[in-house]
PDB file of C-alpha atoms in Angstrom:
ATOM      1  CA  UNK O  11    -106.255 -33.535 117.618  1.00 41.00           C
ATOM      2  CA  UNK O  12    -106.975 -36.056 120.312  1.00 46.00           C
ATOM      3  CA  UNK O  13    -105.598 -39.483 119.702  1.00 47.00           C
ATOM      4  CA  UNK O  14    -102.722 -38.313 117.437  1.00 52.00           C
ATOM      5  CA  UNK O  15     -99.106 -38.602 118.317  1.00 59.00           C
ATOM      6  CA  UNK O  16     -98.584 -34.911 118.592  1.00 64.00           C
ATOM      7  CA  UNK O  17     -97.588 -32.813 121.478  1.00 69.00           C
ATOM      8  CA  UNK O  18    -100.266 -30.468 122.990  1.00 70.00           C
ATOM      9  CA  UNK O  19    -100.141 -26.857 121.748  1.00 73.00           C
ATOM     10  CA  UNK O  20    -100.374 -24.018 124.157  1.00 78.00           C
ATOM     11  CA  UNK O  21    -101.044 -20.296 123.408  1.00 79.00           C
ATOM     12  CA  UNK O  22     -98.304 -17.886 124.360  1.00 83.00           C
ATOM     13  CA  UNK O  23    -100.765 -15.312 125.811  1.00 85.00           C
ATOM     14  CA  UNK O  24    -103.444 -15.028 128.350  1.00 88.00           C
ATOM     15  CA  UNK O  25    -107.025 -13.831 127.838  1.00 88.00           C
ATOM     16  CA  UNK O  26    -108.306 -10.994 129.948  1.00 88.00           C
ATOM     17  CA  UNK O  27    -111.230 -11.218 132.392  1.00 89.00           C
ATOM     18  CA  UNK O  28    -114.443 -12.145 130.550  1.00 88.00           C
ATOM     19  CA  UNK O  29    -117.247  -9.544 130.554  1.00 82.00           C
ATOM     20  CA  UNK O  30    -120.946  -9.944 129.603  1.00 82.00           C
ATOM     21  CA  UNK O  31    -121.054  -9.468 125.812  1.00 79.00           C
ATOM     22  CA  UNK O  32    -124.118  -7.081 126.292  1.00 80.00           C
ATOM     23  CA  UNK O  33    -122.050  -4.414 128.089  1.00 82.00           C
ATOM     24  CA  UNK O  34    -120.440  -3.861 124.720  1.00 85.00           C
ATOM     25  CA  UNK O  35    -123.434  -4.722 122.536  1.00 86.00           C
ATOM     26  CA  UNK O  36    -126.506  -3.596 124.296  1.00 86.00           C
ATOM     27  CA  UNK O  37    -128.448  -4.003 121.134  1.00 86.00           C
ATOM     28  CA  UNK O  38    -127.750  -7.696 120.765  1.00 88.00           C
ATOM     29  CA  UNK O  39    -130.289 -10.120 122.240  1.00 87.00           C
ATOM     30  CA  UNK O  40    -128.425 -13.547 122.857  1.00 84.00           C
ATOM     31  CA  UNK O  41    -131.694 -15.336 122.438  1.00 86.00           C
ATOM     32  CA  UNK O  42    -132.312 -14.280 118.890  1.00 88.00           C
ATOM     33  CA  UNK O  43    -128.916 -12.921 117.587  1.00 90.00           C
ATOM     34  CA  UNK O  44    -125.306 -14.013 117.268  1.00 92.00           C
ATOM     35  CA  UNK O  45    -122.085 -12.188 116.363  1.00 95.00           C
ATOM     36  CA  UNK O  46    -120.488 -13.778 113.425  1.00 97.00           C
ATOM     37  CA  UNK O  47    -117.300 -11.674 112.736  1.00 97.00           C
ATOM     38  CA  UNK O  48    -115.477  -8.493 113.029  1.00 97.00           C
ATOM     39  CA  UNK O  49    -113.690  -6.583 110.199  1.00 97.00           C
ATOM     40  CA  UNK O  50    -109.906  -6.799 110.203  1.00 95.00           C
ATOM     41  CA  UNK O  51    -109.732  -3.106 111.519  1.00 95.00           C
ATOM     42  CA  UNK O  52    -112.295  -3.640 114.250  1.00 96.00           C
ATOM     43  CA  UNK O  53    -114.564  -1.068 113.049  1.00 96.00           C
ATOM     44  CA  UNK O  54    -117.489  -3.333 111.917  1.00 97.00           C
ATOM     45  CA  UNK O  55    -119.162  -6.148 113.689  1.00 96.00           C
ATOM     46  CA  UNK O  56    -121.459  -8.305 111.522  1.00 97.00           C
ATOM     47  CA  UNK O  57    -124.136 -10.367 113.192  1.00 97.00           C
ATOM     48  CA  UNK O  58    -127.213 -12.491 112.571  1.00 97.00           C
ATOM     49  CA  UNK O  59    -130.580 -11.617 114.100  1.00 96.00           C
ATOM     50  CA  UNK O  60    -134.327 -12.369 114.093  1.00 95.00           C
ATOM     51  CA  UNK O  61    -134.895  -8.843 115.527  1.00 92.00           C
ATOM     52  CA  UNK O  62    -137.716  -6.779 114.058  1.00 91.00           C
ATOM     53  CA  UNK O  63    -137.019  -4.722 110.900  1.00 91.00           C
ATOM     54  CA  UNK O  64    -135.548  -7.799 109.101  1.00 94.00           C
ATOM     55  CA  UNK O  65    -136.450  -9.128 105.735  1.00 96.00           C
ATOM     56  CA  UNK O  66    -136.447 -12.847 106.395  1.00 94.00           C
ATOM     57  CA  UNK O  67    -136.405 -15.574 108.977  1.00 95.00           C
ATOM     58  CA  UNK O  68    -132.723 -14.492 110.022  1.00 96.00           C
ATOM     59  CA  UNK O  69    -131.023 -11.460 108.700  1.00 98.00           C
ATOM     60  CA  UNK O  70    -127.442 -10.159 108.395  1.00 98.00           C
ATOM     61  CA  UNK O  71    -126.828  -6.850 110.245  1.00 97.00           C
ATOM     62  CA  UNK O  72    -123.804  -4.653 110.974  1.00 97.00           C
ATOM     63  CA  UNK O  73    -122.764  -2.250 113.673  1.00 96.00           C
ATOM     64  CA  UNK O  74    -120.018   0.354 112.989  1.00 96.00           C
ATOM     65  CA  UNK O  75    -117.700   2.557 115.085  1.00 95.00           C
ATOM     66  CA  UNK O  76    -115.328   5.362 114.122  1.00 96.00           C
ATOM     67  CA  UNK O  77    -112.340   3.913 116.071  1.00 97.00           C
ATOM     68  CA  UNK O  78    -111.626   1.060 118.309  1.00 94.00           C
ATOM     69  CA  UNK O  79    -111.881   3.524 121.327  1.00 94.00           C
ATOM     70  CA  UNK O  80    -115.464   4.448 120.211  1.00 94.00           C
ATOM     71  CA  UNK O  81    -118.800   2.821 121.259  1.00 92.00           C
ATOM     72  CA  UNK O  82    -120.597   0.683 118.676  1.00 94.00           C
ATOM     73  CA  UNK O  83    -123.225   2.341 116.583  1.00 94.00           C
ATOM     74  CA  UNK O  84    -126.880   1.270 116.011  1.00 94.00           C
ATOM     75  CA  UNK O  85    -127.554  -1.887 114.251  1.00 95.00           C
ATOM     76  CA  UNK O  86    -127.960  -1.560 110.389  1.00 96.00           C
ATOM     77  CA  UNK O  87    -129.715  -4.225 108.432  1.00 97.00           C
ATOM     78  CA  UNK O  88    -127.780  -5.100 105.265  1.00 98.00           C
ATOM     79  CA  UNK O  89    -130.961  -4.811 103.345  1.00 97.00           C
ATOM     80  CA  UNK O  90    -133.061  -6.666 100.920  1.00 97.00           C
ATOM     81  CA  UNK O  91    -130.415  -6.757  98.302  1.00 97.00           C
ATOM     82  CA  UNK O  92    -128.375  -9.068 100.715  1.00 98.00           C
ATOM     83  CA  UNK O  93    -131.016 -10.508 102.895  1.00 98.00           C
ATOM     84  CA  UNK O  94    -133.683 -12.792 101.401  1.00 95.00           C
ATOM     85  CA  UNK O  95    -136.902 -14.291 102.916  1.00 95.00           C
ATOM     86  CA  UNK O  96    -135.190 -17.221 104.362  1.00 94.00           C
ATOM     87  CA  UNK O  97    -132.264 -17.840 106.783  1.00 96.00           C
ATOM     88  CA  UNK O  98    -129.118 -15.818 106.069  1.00 97.00           C
ATOM     89  CA  UNK O  99    -126.528 -16.631 108.745  1.00 96.00           C
ATOM     90  CA  UNK O 100    -122.787 -16.938 109.551  1.00 97.00           C
ATOM     91  CA  UNK O 101    -121.289 -14.098 107.930  1.00 98.00           C
ATOM     92  CA  UNK O 102    -117.517 -13.707 107.363  1.00 98.00           C
ATOM     93  CA  UNK O 103    -115.898 -10.415 106.194  1.00 98.00           C
ATOM     94  CA  UNK O 104    -112.579 -10.696 104.261  1.00 96.00           C
ATOM     95  CA  UNK O 105    -109.703  -8.701 105.447  1.00 94.00           C
ATOM     96  CA  UNK O 106    -110.004  -6.148 102.616  1.00 94.00           C
ATOM     97  CA  UNK O 107    -113.581  -5.582 103.642  1.00 95.00           C
ATOM     98  CA  UNK O 108    -114.779  -6.018 100.070  1.00 96.00           C
ATOM     99  CA  UNK O 109    -116.202  -9.495 100.302  1.00 97.00           C
ATOM    100  CA  UNK O 110    -118.692 -11.021 102.651  1.00 98.00           C
ATOM    101  CA  UNK O 111    -119.562 -14.631 102.684  1.00 98.00           C
ATOM    102  CA  UNK O 112    -122.362 -16.281 104.446  1.00 98.00           C
ATOM    103  CA  UNK O 113    -124.695 -19.284 104.125  1.00 97.00           C
ATOM    104  CA  UNK O 114    -128.401 -19.287 103.309  1.00 97.00           C
ATOM    105  CA  UNK O 115    -131.194 -21.783 102.737  1.00 95.00           C
ATOM    106  CA  UNK O 116    -132.833 -19.730  99.972  1.00 94.00           C
ATOM    107  CA  UNK O 117    -134.671 -21.896  97.437  1.00 91.00           C
ATOM    108  CA  UNK O 118    -132.426 -21.206  94.410  1.00 88.00           C
ATOM    109  CA  UNK O 119    -129.538 -23.159  95.941  1.00 89.00           C
ATOM    110  CA  UNK O 120    -128.022 -26.564  95.278  1.00 91.00           C
ATOM    111  CA  UNK O 121    -128.669 -28.065  98.778  1.00 85.00           C
ATOM    112  CA  UNK O 122    -130.224 -27.496 102.085  1.00 88.00           C
ATOM    113  CA  UNK O 123    -127.816 -24.662 102.760  1.00 94.00           C
ATOM    114  CA  UNK O 124    -125.367 -22.926 100.292  1.00 96.00           C
ATOM    115  CA  UNK O 125    -122.532 -20.508 100.538  1.00 97.00           C
ATOM    116  CA  UNK O 126    -122.891 -17.044  98.929  1.00 98.00           C
ATOM    117  CA  UNK O 127    -120.834 -14.098  98.638  1.00 98.00           C
ATOM    118  CA  UNK O 128    -121.753 -10.290  98.366  1.00 98.00           C
ATOM    119  CA  UNK O 129    -119.271  -7.763  97.165  1.00 97.00           C
ATOM    120  CA  UNK O 130    -118.740  -3.941  97.272  1.00 97.00           C
ATOM    121  CA  UNK O 131    -116.452  -1.763  95.397  1.00 97.00           C
ATOM    122  CA  UNK O 132    -115.246   0.263  98.456  1.00 96.00           C
ATOM    123  CA  UNK O 133    -115.695   0.004 102.161  1.00 93.00           C
ATOM    124  CA  UNK O 134    -118.268   2.827 101.820  1.00 93.00           C
ATOM    125  CA  UNK O 135    -120.203   1.366  98.670  1.00 96.00           C
ATOM    126  CA  UNK O 136    -123.331  -0.617  99.037  1.00 96.00           C
ATOM    127  CA  UNK O 137    -123.327  -4.338  99.002  1.00 98.00           C
ATOM    128  CA  UNK O 138    -124.152  -6.036  95.716  1.00 98.00           C
ATOM    129  CA  UNK O 139    -126.727  -8.829  95.293  1.00 98.00           C
ATOM    130  CA  UNK O 140    -125.256 -12.041  96.567  1.00 98.00           C
ATOM    131  CA  UNK O 141    -123.851 -14.726  94.279  1.00 96.00           C
ATOM    132  CA  UNK O 142    -124.137 -18.421  94.946  1.00 97.00           C
ATOM    133  CA  UNK O 143    -120.662 -19.963  94.961  1.00 96.00           C
ATOM    134  CA  UNK O 144    -121.934 -22.628  92.407  1.00 95.00           C
ATOM    135  CA  UNK O 145    -122.154 -26.448  92.317  1.00 93.00           C
ATOM    136  CA  UNK O 146    -118.594 -27.067  92.519  1.00 92.00           C
ATOM    137  CA  UNK O 147    -118.529 -25.670  96.220  1.00 94.00           C
ATOM    138  CA  UNK O 148    -122.253 -26.106  97.073  1.00 94.00           C
ATOM    139  CA  UNK O 149    -123.497 -29.679  96.781  1.00 88.00           C
ATOM    140  CA  UNK O 150    -126.754 -31.384  97.799  1.00 88.00           C
ATOM    141  CA  UNK O 151    -125.666 -31.316 101.343  1.00 85.00           C
ATOM    142  CA  UNK O 152    -125.529 -28.405 104.019  1.00 91.00           C
ATOM    143  CA  UNK O 153    -122.567 -26.235 103.238  1.00 93.00           C
ATOM    144  CA  UNK O 154    -122.012 -23.435 105.698  1.00 94.00           C
ATOM    145  CA  UNK O 155    -120.092 -21.370 108.208  1.00 96.00           C
ATOM    146  CA  UNK O 156    -117.450 -20.013 105.655  1.00 97.00           C
ATOM    147  CA  UNK O 157    -113.870 -18.460 106.468  1.00 97.00           C
ATOM    148  CA  UNK O 158    -111.589 -17.083 104.012  1.00 97.00           C
ATOM    149  CA  UNK O 159    -107.689 -16.986 104.329  1.00 96.00           C
ATOM    150  CA  UNK O 160    -106.039 -13.528 104.464  1.00 94.00           C
ATOM    151  CA  UNK O 161    -104.589 -13.928 100.947  1.00 94.00           C
ATOM    152  CA  UNK O 162    -108.359 -14.708  99.729  1.00 94.00           C
ATOM    153  CA  UNK O 163    -107.147 -18.007  98.089  1.00 96.00           C
ATOM    154  CA  UNK O 164    -108.495 -20.558 100.527  1.00 97.00           C
ATOM    155  CA  UNK O 165    -112.197 -21.118 101.536  1.00 97.00           C
ATOM    156  CA  UNK O 166    -112.725 -23.099 104.711  1.00 97.00           C
ATOM    157  CA  UNK O 167    -116.296 -24.351 105.562  1.00 96.00           C
ATOM    158  CA  UNK O 168    -118.280 -27.120 107.036  1.00 94.00           C
ATOM    159  CA  UNK O 169    -120.366 -29.802 105.068  1.00 92.00           C
ATOM    160  CA  UNK O 170    -122.186 -32.820 105.759  1.00 88.00           C
ATOM    161  CA  UNK O 171    -121.630 -34.277 102.254  1.00 80.00           C
ATOM    162  CA  UNK O 172    -122.034 -37.941 102.615  1.00 71.00           C
ATOM    163  CA  UNK O 173    -119.775 -39.184 100.137  1.00 68.00           C
ATOM    164  CA  UNK O 174    -116.525 -37.681 101.499  1.00 68.00           C
ATOM    165  CA  UNK O 175    -116.977 -37.235 105.315  1.00 68.00           C
ATOM    166  CA  UNK O 176    -115.289 -39.086 108.118  1.00 73.00           C
ATOM    167  CA  UNK O 177    -118.138 -38.851 110.707  1.00 68.00           C
ATOM    168  CA  UNK O 178    -121.534 -40.295 110.908  1.00 65.00           C
ATOM    169  CA  UNK O 179    -124.292 -39.521 108.433  1.00 63.00           C
ATOM    170  CA  UNK O 180    -125.571 -35.838 108.909  1.00 68.00           C
ATOM    171  CA  UNK O 181    -122.651 -34.810 110.886  1.00 82.00           C
ATOM    172  CA  UNK O 182    -120.306 -32.270 109.568  1.00 90.00           C
ATOM    173  CA  UNK O 183    -116.535 -32.290 108.469  1.00 92.00           C
ATOM    174  CA  UNK O 184    -114.345 -29.401 107.505  1.00 94.00           C
ATOM    175  CA  UNK O 185    -113.486 -28.688 103.877  1.00 94.00           C
ATOM    176  CA  UNK O 186    -111.180 -26.269 101.905  1.00 96.00           C
ATOM    177  CA  UNK O 187    -111.649 -24.857  98.561  1.00 96.00           C
ATOM    178  CA  UNK O 188    -108.730 -23.138  96.787  1.00 97.00           C
ATOM    179  CA  UNK O 189    -108.279 -20.766  93.866  1.00 96.00           C
ATOM    180  CA  UNK O 190    -105.164 -19.491  92.007  1.00 96.00           C
ATOM    181  CA  UNK O 191    -106.060 -15.815  92.274  1.00 95.00           C
ATOM    182  CA  UNK O 192    -108.899 -13.816  93.956  1.00 91.00           C
ATOM    183  CA  UNK O 193    -110.399 -13.345  90.444  1.00 91.00           C
ATOM    184  CA  UNK O 194    -110.705 -17.064  89.884  1.00 94.00           C
ATOM    185  CA  UNK O 195    -113.572 -19.439  90.760  1.00 94.00           C
ATOM    186  CA  UNK O 196    -113.331 -21.682  93.759  1.00 96.00           C
ATOM    187  CA  UNK O 197    -112.187 -25.172  93.000  1.00 95.00           C
ATOM    188  CA  UNK O 198    -113.447 -28.500  94.209  1.00 93.00           C
ATOM    189  CA  UNK O 199    -113.773 -28.877  97.969  1.00 94.00           C
ATOM    190  CA  UNK O 200    -111.218 -31.048  99.710  1.00 93.00           C
ATOM    191  CA  UNK O 201    -111.838 -32.739 102.961  1.00 91.00           C
ATOM    192  CA  UNK O 202    -109.327 -31.749 105.620  1.00 92.00           C
ATOM    193  CA  UNK O 203    -108.795 -35.343 106.322  1.00 88.00           C
ATOM    194  CA  UNK O 204    -108.863 -37.489 109.538  1.00 86.00           C
ATOM    195  CA  UNK O 205    -106.235 -35.406 111.371  1.00 86.00           C
ATOM    196  CA  UNK O 206    -108.839 -32.728 111.679  1.00 88.00           C
ATOM    197  CA  UNK O 207    -112.245 -34.424 111.228  1.00 87.00           C
ATOM    198  CA  UNK O 208    -113.353 -37.210 113.316  1.00 82.00           C
TER     199      UNK O 208
END
């Protein structure tokens, strides 16, 4: 928020000493894979990787553990139902663990990269085929890096849509799309405005 007439905000906590991420995730190669998100209970970590055993150029994977005190289990590919032949990246798991959002450049989309969601009935059920969020959310631009509010009613993401951005062409702004209930479709994206986007 540089340049705005607001006082600086400071966190009321202190982070611990940094550790090399591979000490906790020895299976992760930081040159070809990236952690995307953790489940709300801390028992699943989702990451994207170009490791062998995948189905496309970049696949979504998960590692699980029985408790927050246990070590992470071996990586599991989310499989060909979720992963396509192209780039599947930037996963976000909703707090209830039943919806996983991500972006992909698979050819059936509306733009260079589109937002998708895959769902499962329970935490132990298999993931269903991903659904494109449709032309209201996905436009002819790059739309990606999704995050959903805890109540499931707000979807935040980045887009370089040229008609509504505040930055230079091909640069990204943050947008929000809303819905009345978790069963409703997502509404028209709204740019978060110049207080957030530069």
